[in-house]
Amino acid sequence: MTERLRVENLCKVFSKSPEPALRMLAAGAKKSEVLTKTGMVVGLNDVSLSVQSGAIYMVMGLSGSGKSTLARCINRLNEPSAGRILLDGQDIVAAGEAELRDIRRTRISMVFQHFALLPNRTVAENAEFGLKLQGVSPQVRRRRAEEVLSIVGLARWGNHYPHELSGGMRQRVGLARALATDADVLIMDEAFSALDPLIRTEMQDELLRLQRTLKKTILFITHDFQEALKLGTRIAIMADGELVREGTPQSIVLDPGSDYVAAFTREVDRSRLFDARSAMSPVQPVPLTAGLCLAETGDGGGLVLDDGGHVVGVLDAETLRGLREGKPYGDANFGTLRKDFVTVRECDSLLDAARAHRAGRPMAVVDEEGRLTGTLAGDRILAGIASAPPHPAGGLHA
Ligand SMILES: Nc1ncnc2c1ncn2[C@@H]1O[C@H](COP(=O)(O)OP(=O)(O)O)[C@@H](O)[C@H]1O
Ligand SMILES: [Mg+2]
């Protein structure tokens, strides 16, 4: 993984002469204090982050926390007051006008919440708009528009007008336009926030699907924690212009680090993040007799497997003890194998595992081929679902 985008100590004060505010921030003042003493609005206070190539990097926070300001600073729609923004090592903040134009046209694309489509241009014309600005010839950009429209599932809509499309379709046009320029970095500012929930989920799935082949570097801004968890490779959480927590979705849910972040995590169904595999005890089957193996379940019993690794039955503790004492495993034993085990797949959520759990019945965790890979005890399921482990006191940054 290589770093594509790096933000270093970025500050944004909305003022023509931000120096007094910047001095206060450097001395540790917060946004509210700066506002009271200088009347200046702080958009960003000392934000640093690093985005790896191919990542979907989520910036999440309440309204007014500075997310859009960050997005707009990155392509200099907002002029940063202090700090550096490095795109492949090149400082965007120091870029001259021509250089900046070039960056905006070819290296960073933006997708906005409110589609920003030109109403009196066709869908194809909208999709190719960025290329037109680049001076690409009509034939080439039309071909490219057709390409990207088909990527986002709008192959036959090129000659229609935006008002003929649903909200979800219009957002796809916005996405197509961003993809058309071939920019490596996409900034999506609340791109799905205006869509109704069903369409929104669809667009999220679509983005994940597209990203598997496109492998863009995406900075995705949202106020929706669920969306951040679903899409994010990493998540940065902002509050009052500051980055208060950064990490993988799992690490943030397990260890929010502050009440502010914990409040978001409480809202999510924790178990959705963790699958049966994450809590299971792996098994190590040993040969039992010709064609059969035994996997102990850790509670005194065992699961008997055929030579394909599939569970054929449960061995009770007594029989198992007998085997340990040297009694041979014979057909008679096989005939008495119990079948009362429960099976879940590795990828099943812990919540589903909890629902499947039955007292006294071993839980077999199987892979996609149905082969046993682990067992899952009730207390492990609950521990996985239950509240986060205590985290070390102190620092908010990961
Ligand atoms: N052009 C502007 N002039 C003055 N203040 C602004 C401007 N744009 C944003 N702000 C302020 O900066 C802060 C962050 O805003 P914004 O980045 O839009 O938040 P978010 O996108 O997280 O909702 C807010 O306090 C907002 O009022
Ligand atoms: Mg915003």
Coordinates of C-alpha atoms and ligand atoms in Angstrom, one line a residue:
M1 CA 0.0 0.0 0.0
T2 CA 1.3 3.4 -0.9
E3 CA 0.2 6.7 0.6
R4 CA -1.8 8.8 -2.0
L5 CA -3.0 11.7 0.1
R6 CA -1.5 13.2 3.2
V7 CA -2.9 16.0 5.3
E8 CA -0.5 17.7 7.7
N9 CA -1.5 20.0 10.5
L10 CA -4.2 21.6 8.4
C11 CA -6.0 24.7 9.8
K12 CA -8.7 26.7 8.2
V13 CA -9.9 29.9 9.7
F14 CA -12.6 31.7 7.8
S15 CA -11.0 35.2 7.8
K16 CA -8.9 37.3 5.5
S17 CA -6.4 37.8 8.3
P18 CA -6.4 34.6 10.3
E19 CA -3.1 35.0 12.1
P20 CA -4.5 35.9 15.6
A21 CA -6.8 32.9 15.4
L22 CA -4.0 30.6 14.2
R23 CA -1.8 31.8 17.1
M24 CA -4.6 31.0 19.6
L25 CA -5.0 27.5 18.0
A26 CA -1.3 26.9 18.2
A27 CA -1.4 27.7 21.9
G28 CA -4.1 25.1 22.4
A29 CA -7.3 27.2 22.1
K30 CA -10.5 25.5 20.8
K31 CA -12.9 26.6 18.2
S32 CA -15.4 28.2 20.6
E33 CA -12.8 30.2 22.4
V34 CA -11.4 31.5 19.1
L35 CA -14.9 32.6 18.1
T36 CA -15.6 34.4 21.4
K37 CA -12.3 36.2 21.4
T38 CA -11.7 37.0 17.8
G39 CA -15.1 36.5 16.1
M40 CA -13.4 34.2 13.6
V41 CA -14.9 30.8 12.7
V42 CA -12.5 27.9 12.8
G43 CA -13.3 25.3 10.1
L44 CA -10.3 23.0 10.8
N45 CA -7.9 22.9 13.7
D46 CA -4.7 21.0 13.2
V47 CA -6.0 18.1 11.2
S48 CA -3.6 15.4 10.1
L49 CA -4.4 12.2 8.3
S50 CA -3.0 9.8 5.7
V51 CA -5.0 8.1 3.0
Q52 CA -3.6 4.9 1.3
S53 CA -4.0 4.3 -2.4
G54 CA -7.1 2.3 -3.0
A55 CA -8.7 3.0 0.3
I56 CA -12.2 4.3 1.0
Y57 CA -11.3 6.8 3.7
M58 CA -14.4 8.0 5.6
V59 CA -14.6 11.4 7.3
M60 CA -17.5 11.3 9.7
G61 CA -18.9 13.8 12.1
L62 CA -21.9 15.9 13.1
S63 CA -23.1 18.8 11.0
G64 CA -20.7 21.7 11.3
S65 CA -17.7 19.6 12.4
G66 CA -15.6 20.6 9.4
K67 CA -16.0 17.7 7.0
S68 CA -16.9 19.8 3.9
T69 CA -14.2 22.3 4.8
L70 CA -11.6 19.5 4.8
A71 CA -12.9 18.2 1.4
R72 CA -12.9 21.7 0.0
C73 CA -9.4 22.5 1.3
I74 CA -8.1 19.4 -0.5
N75 CA -8.9 20.8 -3.9
R76 CA -8.5 24.4 -2.7
L77 CA -12.1 25.4 -3.1
N78 CA -11.4 26.6 0.4
E79 CA -8.0 28.2 0.9
P80 CA -6.1 26.5 3.8
S81 CA -4.9 28.9 6.5
A82 CA -2.0 26.7 7.6
G83 CA -0.6 23.2 7.0
R84 CA 0.2 21.0 4.0
I85 CA -1.8 18.7 1.7
L86 CA 0.3 16.2 -0.2
L87 CA -1.0 14.4 -3.2
D88 CA 1.5 11.8 -4.2
G89 CA 4.0 13.9 -2.3
Q90 CA 3.2 17.1 -4.1
D91 CA 2.0 20.0 -1.9
I92 CA -1.4 21.1 -3.1
V93 CA -1.4 24.1 -0.8
A94 CA 1.7 25.5 -2.5
A95 CA 0.5 24.7 -6.1
G96 CA 0.2 27.7 -8.5
E97 CA -2.9 28.4 -10.5
A98 CA -2.1 26.4 -13.6
E99 CA -0.9 23.5 -11.5
L100 CA -4.1 23.6 -9.4
R101 CA -6.3 23.7 -12.5
D102 CA -4.5 20.6 -13.7
I103 CA -4.9 18.8 -10.4
R104 CA -8.7 19.5 -10.3
R105 CA -9.2 18.4 -13.9
T106 CA -7.1 15.2 -13.9
R107 CA -6.2 14.1 -10.4
I108 CA -9.0 14.8 -8.0
S109 CA -12.7 14.5 -8.8
M110 CA -15.6 15.6 -6.6
V111 CA -19.1 14.2 -6.2
F112 CA -21.5 16.4 -4.3
Q113 CA -24.6 15.7 -2.3
H114 CA -26.9 17.6 -4.6
F115 CA -25.9 16.1 -7.9
A116 CA -24.8 19.4 -9.4
L117 CA -26.0 18.2 -12.8
L118 CA -26.6 20.7 -15.6
P119 CA -30.4 20.5 -16.1
N120 CA -30.5 21.5 -19.8
R121 CA -27.7 19.1 -20.8
T122 CA -28.2 15.4 -21.5
V123 CA -27.0 12.7 -19.2
A124 CA -24.1 12.0 -21.6
E125 CA -23.2 15.7 -21.8
N126 CA -23.2 15.8 -18.0
A127 CA -21.0 12.7 -17.8
E128 CA -18.4 14.2 -20.1
F129 CA -18.5 17.7 -18.7
G130 CA -15.1 17.3 -16.9
L131 CA -13.5 16.1 -20.1
K132 CA -14.9 19.0 -22.0
L133 CA -13.2 21.3 -19.6
Q134 CA -10.0 19.4 -20.2
G135 CA -10.3 20.1 -23.9
V136 CA -10.8 16.5 -24.9
S137 CA -12.3 16.1 -28.4
P138 CA -16.0 15.5 -28.8
Q139 CA -15.7 11.9 -30.2
V140 CA -13.3 10.8 -27.5
R141 CA -15.3 12.2 -24.6
R142 CA -18.6 10.8 -26.0
R143 CA -17.0 7.4 -26.1
R144 CA -15.7 7.8 -22.5
A145 CA -19.1 9.1 -21.4
E146 CA -20.7 5.9 -22.8
E147 CA -18.1 3.8 -21.0
V148 CA -18.6 5.4 -17.6
L149 CA -22.4 5.5 -17.9
S150 CA -22.4 1.8 -18.5
I151 CA -20.1 1.3 -15.5
V152 CA -22.7 3.0 -13.3
G153 CA -25.6 1.1 -14.9
L154 CA -27.0 3.9 -17.1
A155 CA -25.9 2.6 -20.5
R156 CA -29.1 3.5 -22.3
W157 CA -29.8 6.9 -20.6
G158 CA -27.2 9.0 -22.4
N159 CA -29.7 11.0 -24.4
H160 CA -32.1 11.6 -21.6
Y161 CA -32.2 14.8 -19.4
P162 CA -31.6 14.8 -15.6
H163 CA -35.2 15.6 -14.8
E164 CA -36.3 12.3 -16.4
L165 CA -34.1 10.4 -13.9
S166 CA -34.8 9.3 -10.3
G167 CA -32.6 10.7 -7.5
G168 CA -30.5 7.5 -7.4
M169 CA -30.0 7.6 -11.1
R170 CA -28.9 11.3 -11.0
Q171 CA -26.4 10.5 -8.3
R172 CA -25.1 7.8 -10.6
V173 CA -24.6 10.4 -13.3
G174 CA -22.6 12.5 -10.8
L175 CA -20.5 9.4 -10.1
A176 CA -20.0 8.8 -13.8
R177 CA -18.9 12.3 -14.3
A178 CA -16.3 11.9 -11.5
L179 CA -15.1 8.7 -13.0
A180 CA -14.9 10.0 -16.6
T181 CA -11.8 12.1 -16.0
D182 CA -9.9 9.1 -14.8
A183 CA -8.7 11.0 -11.7
D184 CA -7.2 8.7 -9.1
V185 CA -8.7 10.5 -6.1
L186 CA -12.5 10.9 -5.7
I187 CA -13.9 13.1 -3.0
M188 CA -17.5 12.3 -2.3
D189 CA -19.1 14.9 0.0
E190 CA -22.3 13.4 1.5
A191 CA -22.8 11.9 -2.0
F192 CA -25.5 9.6 -0.8
S193 CA -27.0 11.6 2.0
A194 CA -29.9 13.0 0.0
L195 CA -31.1 9.6 -1.3
D196 CA -33.9 7.7 0.4
P197 CA -32.7 4.7 2.5
L198 CA -33.3 2.0 0.0
I199 CA -31.6 3.7 -2.9
R200 CA -28.9 4.7 -0.6
T201 CA -28.1 1.2 0.5
E202 CA -28.1 0.2 -3.2
M203 CA -25.6 3.0 -4.1
Q204 CA -23.4 1.9 -1.2
D205 CA -23.3 -1.6 -2.5
E206 CA -22.7 -0.3 -6.0
L207 CA -19.8 1.8 -4.8
L208 CA -18.2 -1.2 -3.0
R209 CA -18.7 -3.3 -6.2
L210 CA -17.2 -0.6 -8.4
Q211 CA -14.3 0.0 -6.1
R212 CA -13.3 -3.7 -6.4
T213 CA -12.3 -3.1 -10.0
L214 CA -11.7 0.7 -10.0
K215 CA -9.4 0.8 -7.0
K216 CA -9.7 4.6 -6.7
T217 CA -8.6 6.4 -3.7
I218 CA -11.8 7.7 -2.2
L219 CA -12.3 10.3 0.5
F220 CA -15.9 9.8 1.5
I221 CA -17.6 12.3 3.7
T222 CA -20.7 11.4 5.7
H223 CA -22.6 12.3 8.9
D224 CA -23.9 8.7 9.0
F225 CA -21.8 6.3 11.2
Q226 CA -23.4 3.2 9.7
E227 CA -22.4 4.4 6.3
A228 CA -18.9 5.0 7.6
L229 CA -18.7 1.5 9.0
K230 CA -20.1 -0.1 5.9
L231 CA -17.9 1.6 3.4
G232 CA -14.8 2.6 5.3
T233 CA -11.3 1.1 5.0
R234 CA -10.5 3.6 7.7
I235 CA -12.6 6.2 9.5
A236 CA -11.7 9.7 10.7
I237 CA -14.1 11.2 13.2
M238 CA -14.3 15.0 13.4
A239 CA -15.7 17.3 16.1
D240 CA -15.5 21.1 16.2
G241 CA -12.9 21.2 13.4
E242 CA -10.7 18.6 15.0
L243 CA -10.0 15.0 14.2
V244 CA -10.9 13.2 17.4
R245 CA -10.5 9.5 16.4
E246 CA -9.0 7.6 13.5
G247 CA -8.8 3.9 12.8
T248 CA -10.4 0.9 11.2
P249 CA -14.2 0.5 11.6
Q250 CA -13.7 -2.5 14.0
S251 CA -11.2 -0.7 16.2
I252 CA -13.4 2.4 16.5
V253 CA -16.4 0.3 17.6
L254 CA -14.3 -1.8 20.0
D255 CA -12.5 1.2 21.4
P256 CA -14.2 4.5 20.8
G257 CA -11.8 6.5 23.0
S258 CA -14.3 9.2 24.0
D259 CA -17.9 9.7 24.9
Y260 CA -18.5 11.6 21.7
V261 CA -17.4 8.6 19.5
A262 CA -19.0 6.1 21.9
A263 CA -22.3 7.8 21.3
F264 CA -22.1 6.9 17.6
T265 CA -21.0 3.3 18.3
R266 CA -23.9 2.6 20.7
E267 CA -26.3 3.2 17.8
V268 CA -24.9 0.5 15.7
D269 CA -25.6 -3.2 16.0
R270 CA -22.2 -4.2 17.2
S271 CA -22.6 -7.8 16.3
R272 CA -23.0 -6.9 12.6
L273 CA -19.3 -6.0 12.5
F274 CA -18.1 -9.3 13.8
D275 CA -18.7 -12.7 12.3
A276 CA -18.7 -16.2 13.7
R277 CA -15.0 -16.6 12.7
S278 CA -13.9 -13.7 14.8
A279 CA -15.1 -15.4 18.0
M280 CA -14.7 -19.1 17.3
S281 CA -12.2 -21.5 18.7
P282 CA -10.3 -23.1 15.9
V283 CA -10.3 -26.9 15.9
Q284 CA -7.5 -29.3 15.3
P285 CA -9.0 -32.6 14.2
V286 CA -7.1 -35.8 14.9
P287 CA -7.6 -39.2 13.2
L288 CA -10.1 -41.3 15.0
T289 CA -10.4 -44.3 12.8
A290 CA -10.3 -45.1 9.1
G291 CA -12.1 -42.2 7.4
L292 CA -13.1 -40.3 10.5
C293 CA -11.5 -37.6 12.6
L294 CA -12.3 -36.1 15.9
A295 CA -12.4 -32.4 16.8
E296 CA -12.7 -31.7 20.5
T297 CA -15.0 -28.9 21.4
G298 CA -13.3 -27.7 24.6
D299 CA -16.3 -28.6 26.9
G300 CA -15.4 -32.3 27.2
G301 CA -17.2 -33.4 24.0
G302 CA -16.2 -33.7 20.4
L303 CA -17.3 -33.5 16.9
V304 CA -16.8 -36.4 14.5
L305 CA -15.8 -35.5 11.0
D306 CA -15.8 -37.5 7.8
D307 CA -12.7 -37.4 5.6
G308 CA -14.1 -34.3 3.8
G309 CA -14.1 -32.4 7.0
H310 CA -17.9 -32.4 7.4
V311 CA -19.4 -32.9 10.8
V312 CA -21.2 -36.3 11.0
G313 CA -22.1 -36.2 14.7
V314 CA -21.4 -35.4 18.3
L315 CA -19.4 -37.6 20.6
D316 CA -20.4 -37.4 24.2
A317 CA -18.0 -36.9 27.0
E318 CA -18.2 -40.5 28.2
T319 CA -17.4 -42.1 24.9
L320 CA -14.6 -39.5 24.5
R321 CA -13.2 -40.5 27.9
G322 CA -13.3 -44.1 26.9
L323 CA -11.3 -43.4 23.8
R324 CA -8.7 -41.6 25.8
E325 CA -8.4 -44.6 28.0
G326 CA -7.6 -46.7 25.0
K327 CA -11.0 -48.2 24.1
P328 CA -11.2 -48.6 20.4
Y329 CA -13.7 -46.6 18.3
G330 CA -16.0 -49.1 16.6
D331 CA -19.1 -49.3 14.6
A332 CA -21.1 -49.5 17.7
N333 CA -19.9 -46.1 18.8
F334 CA -20.6 -44.7 15.3
G335 CA -24.1 -46.0 15.6
T336 CA -24.8 -44.0 18.7
L337 CA -23.4 -40.6 17.4
R338 CA -25.8 -37.8 18.3
K339 CA -26.8 -35.4 15.6
D340 CA -27.8 -32.6 17.8
F341 CA -25.2 -30.0 16.8
V342 CA -25.9 -26.6 15.4
T343 CA -24.1 -25.3 12.3
V344 CA -23.2 -21.7 11.5
R345 CA -21.0 -20.4 8.7
E346 CA -17.8 -18.4 9.4
C347 CA -19.3 -15.4 7.8
D348 CA -22.5 -15.4 9.8
S349 CA -22.9 -12.5 12.2
L350 CA -22.6 -13.1 15.9
L351 CA -26.2 -12.0 16.3
D352 CA -27.2 -14.8 13.9
A353 CA -25.0 -17.2 15.8
A354 CA -26.6 -16.2 19.1
R355 CA -30.0 -16.9 17.6
A356 CA -28.9 -20.3 16.4
H357 CA -27.3 -21.2 19.7
R358 CA -29.0 -24.0 21.7
A359 CA -27.9 -24.8 25.3
G360 CA -26.1 -28.2 25.4
R361 CA -25.7 -28.4 21.7
P362 CA -22.2 -27.8 20.3
M363 CA -22.0 -25.1 17.6
A364 CA -20.0 -26.1 14.6
V365 CA -18.5 -23.2 12.5
V366 CA -18.0 -24.2 8.9
D367 CA -16.4 -22.7 5.8
E368 CA -17.9 -22.1 2.4
E369 CA -17.5 -25.8 1.6
G370 CA -19.2 -26.8 4.8
R371 CA -16.0 -28.0 6.4
L372 CA -15.5 -27.6 10.1
T373 CA -13.1 -24.8 11.0
G374 CA -14.0 -24.0 14.6
T375 CA -16.5 -24.3 17.4
L376 CA -18.3 -21.4 19.1
A377 CA -19.4 -21.5 22.7
G378 CA -22.3 -19.4 24.0
D379 CA -20.2 -17.3 26.3
R380 CA -17.8 -16.5 23.4
I381 CA -20.8 -15.3 21.3
L382 CA -22.0 -13.1 24.1
A383 CA -18.6 -11.7 24.8
G384 CA -18.3 -10.8 21.2
I385 CA -21.6 -9.0 21.1
A386 CA -21.4 -7.4 24.5
S387 CA -20.0 -4.0 25.3
A388 CA -16.5 -2.9 24.3
P389 CA -13.6 -3.9 26.5
P390 CA -12.2 -1.1 28.7
H391 CA -9.7 1.0 26.8
P392 CA -6.6 2.6 28.2
A393 CA -7.4 6.1 29.5
G394 CA -6.1 9.1 27.8
G395 CA -5.2 10.0 24.2
L396 CA -8.0 10.3 21.7
H397 CA -5.9 9.6 18.6
A398 CA -5.3 6.1 17.6
Ligands
LIG1 N1 -17.6 30.0 3.9 C1 -17.7 30.0 5.3 N2 -17.5 31.1 6.0 C2 -17.6 31.0 7.4 N3 -17.8 29.9 8.1 C3 -17.9 28.8 7.4 C4 -17.9 28.7 5.9 N4 -18.0 27.5 5.5 C5 -18.1 26.7 6.7 N5 -18.1 27.5 7.7 C6 -18.1 27.1 9.1 O1 -17.1 26.1 9.3 C7 -17.6 25.0 10.2 C8 -17.5 23.7 9.5 O2 -18.4 23.7 8.4 P1 -18.5 22.5 7.4 O3 -17.1 22.1 7.0 O4 -19.4 22.9 6.3 O5 -19.1 21.3 8.3 P2 -19.7 19.9 7.9 O6 -19.5 19.7 6.5 O7 -19.1 18.9 8.8 O8 -21.2 20.0 8.2 C9 -19.0 25.4 10.6 O9 -18.9 26.1 11.9 C10 -19.4 26.4 9.5 O10 -20.4 27.3 10.0
MG2 MG -20.8 19.3 4.8

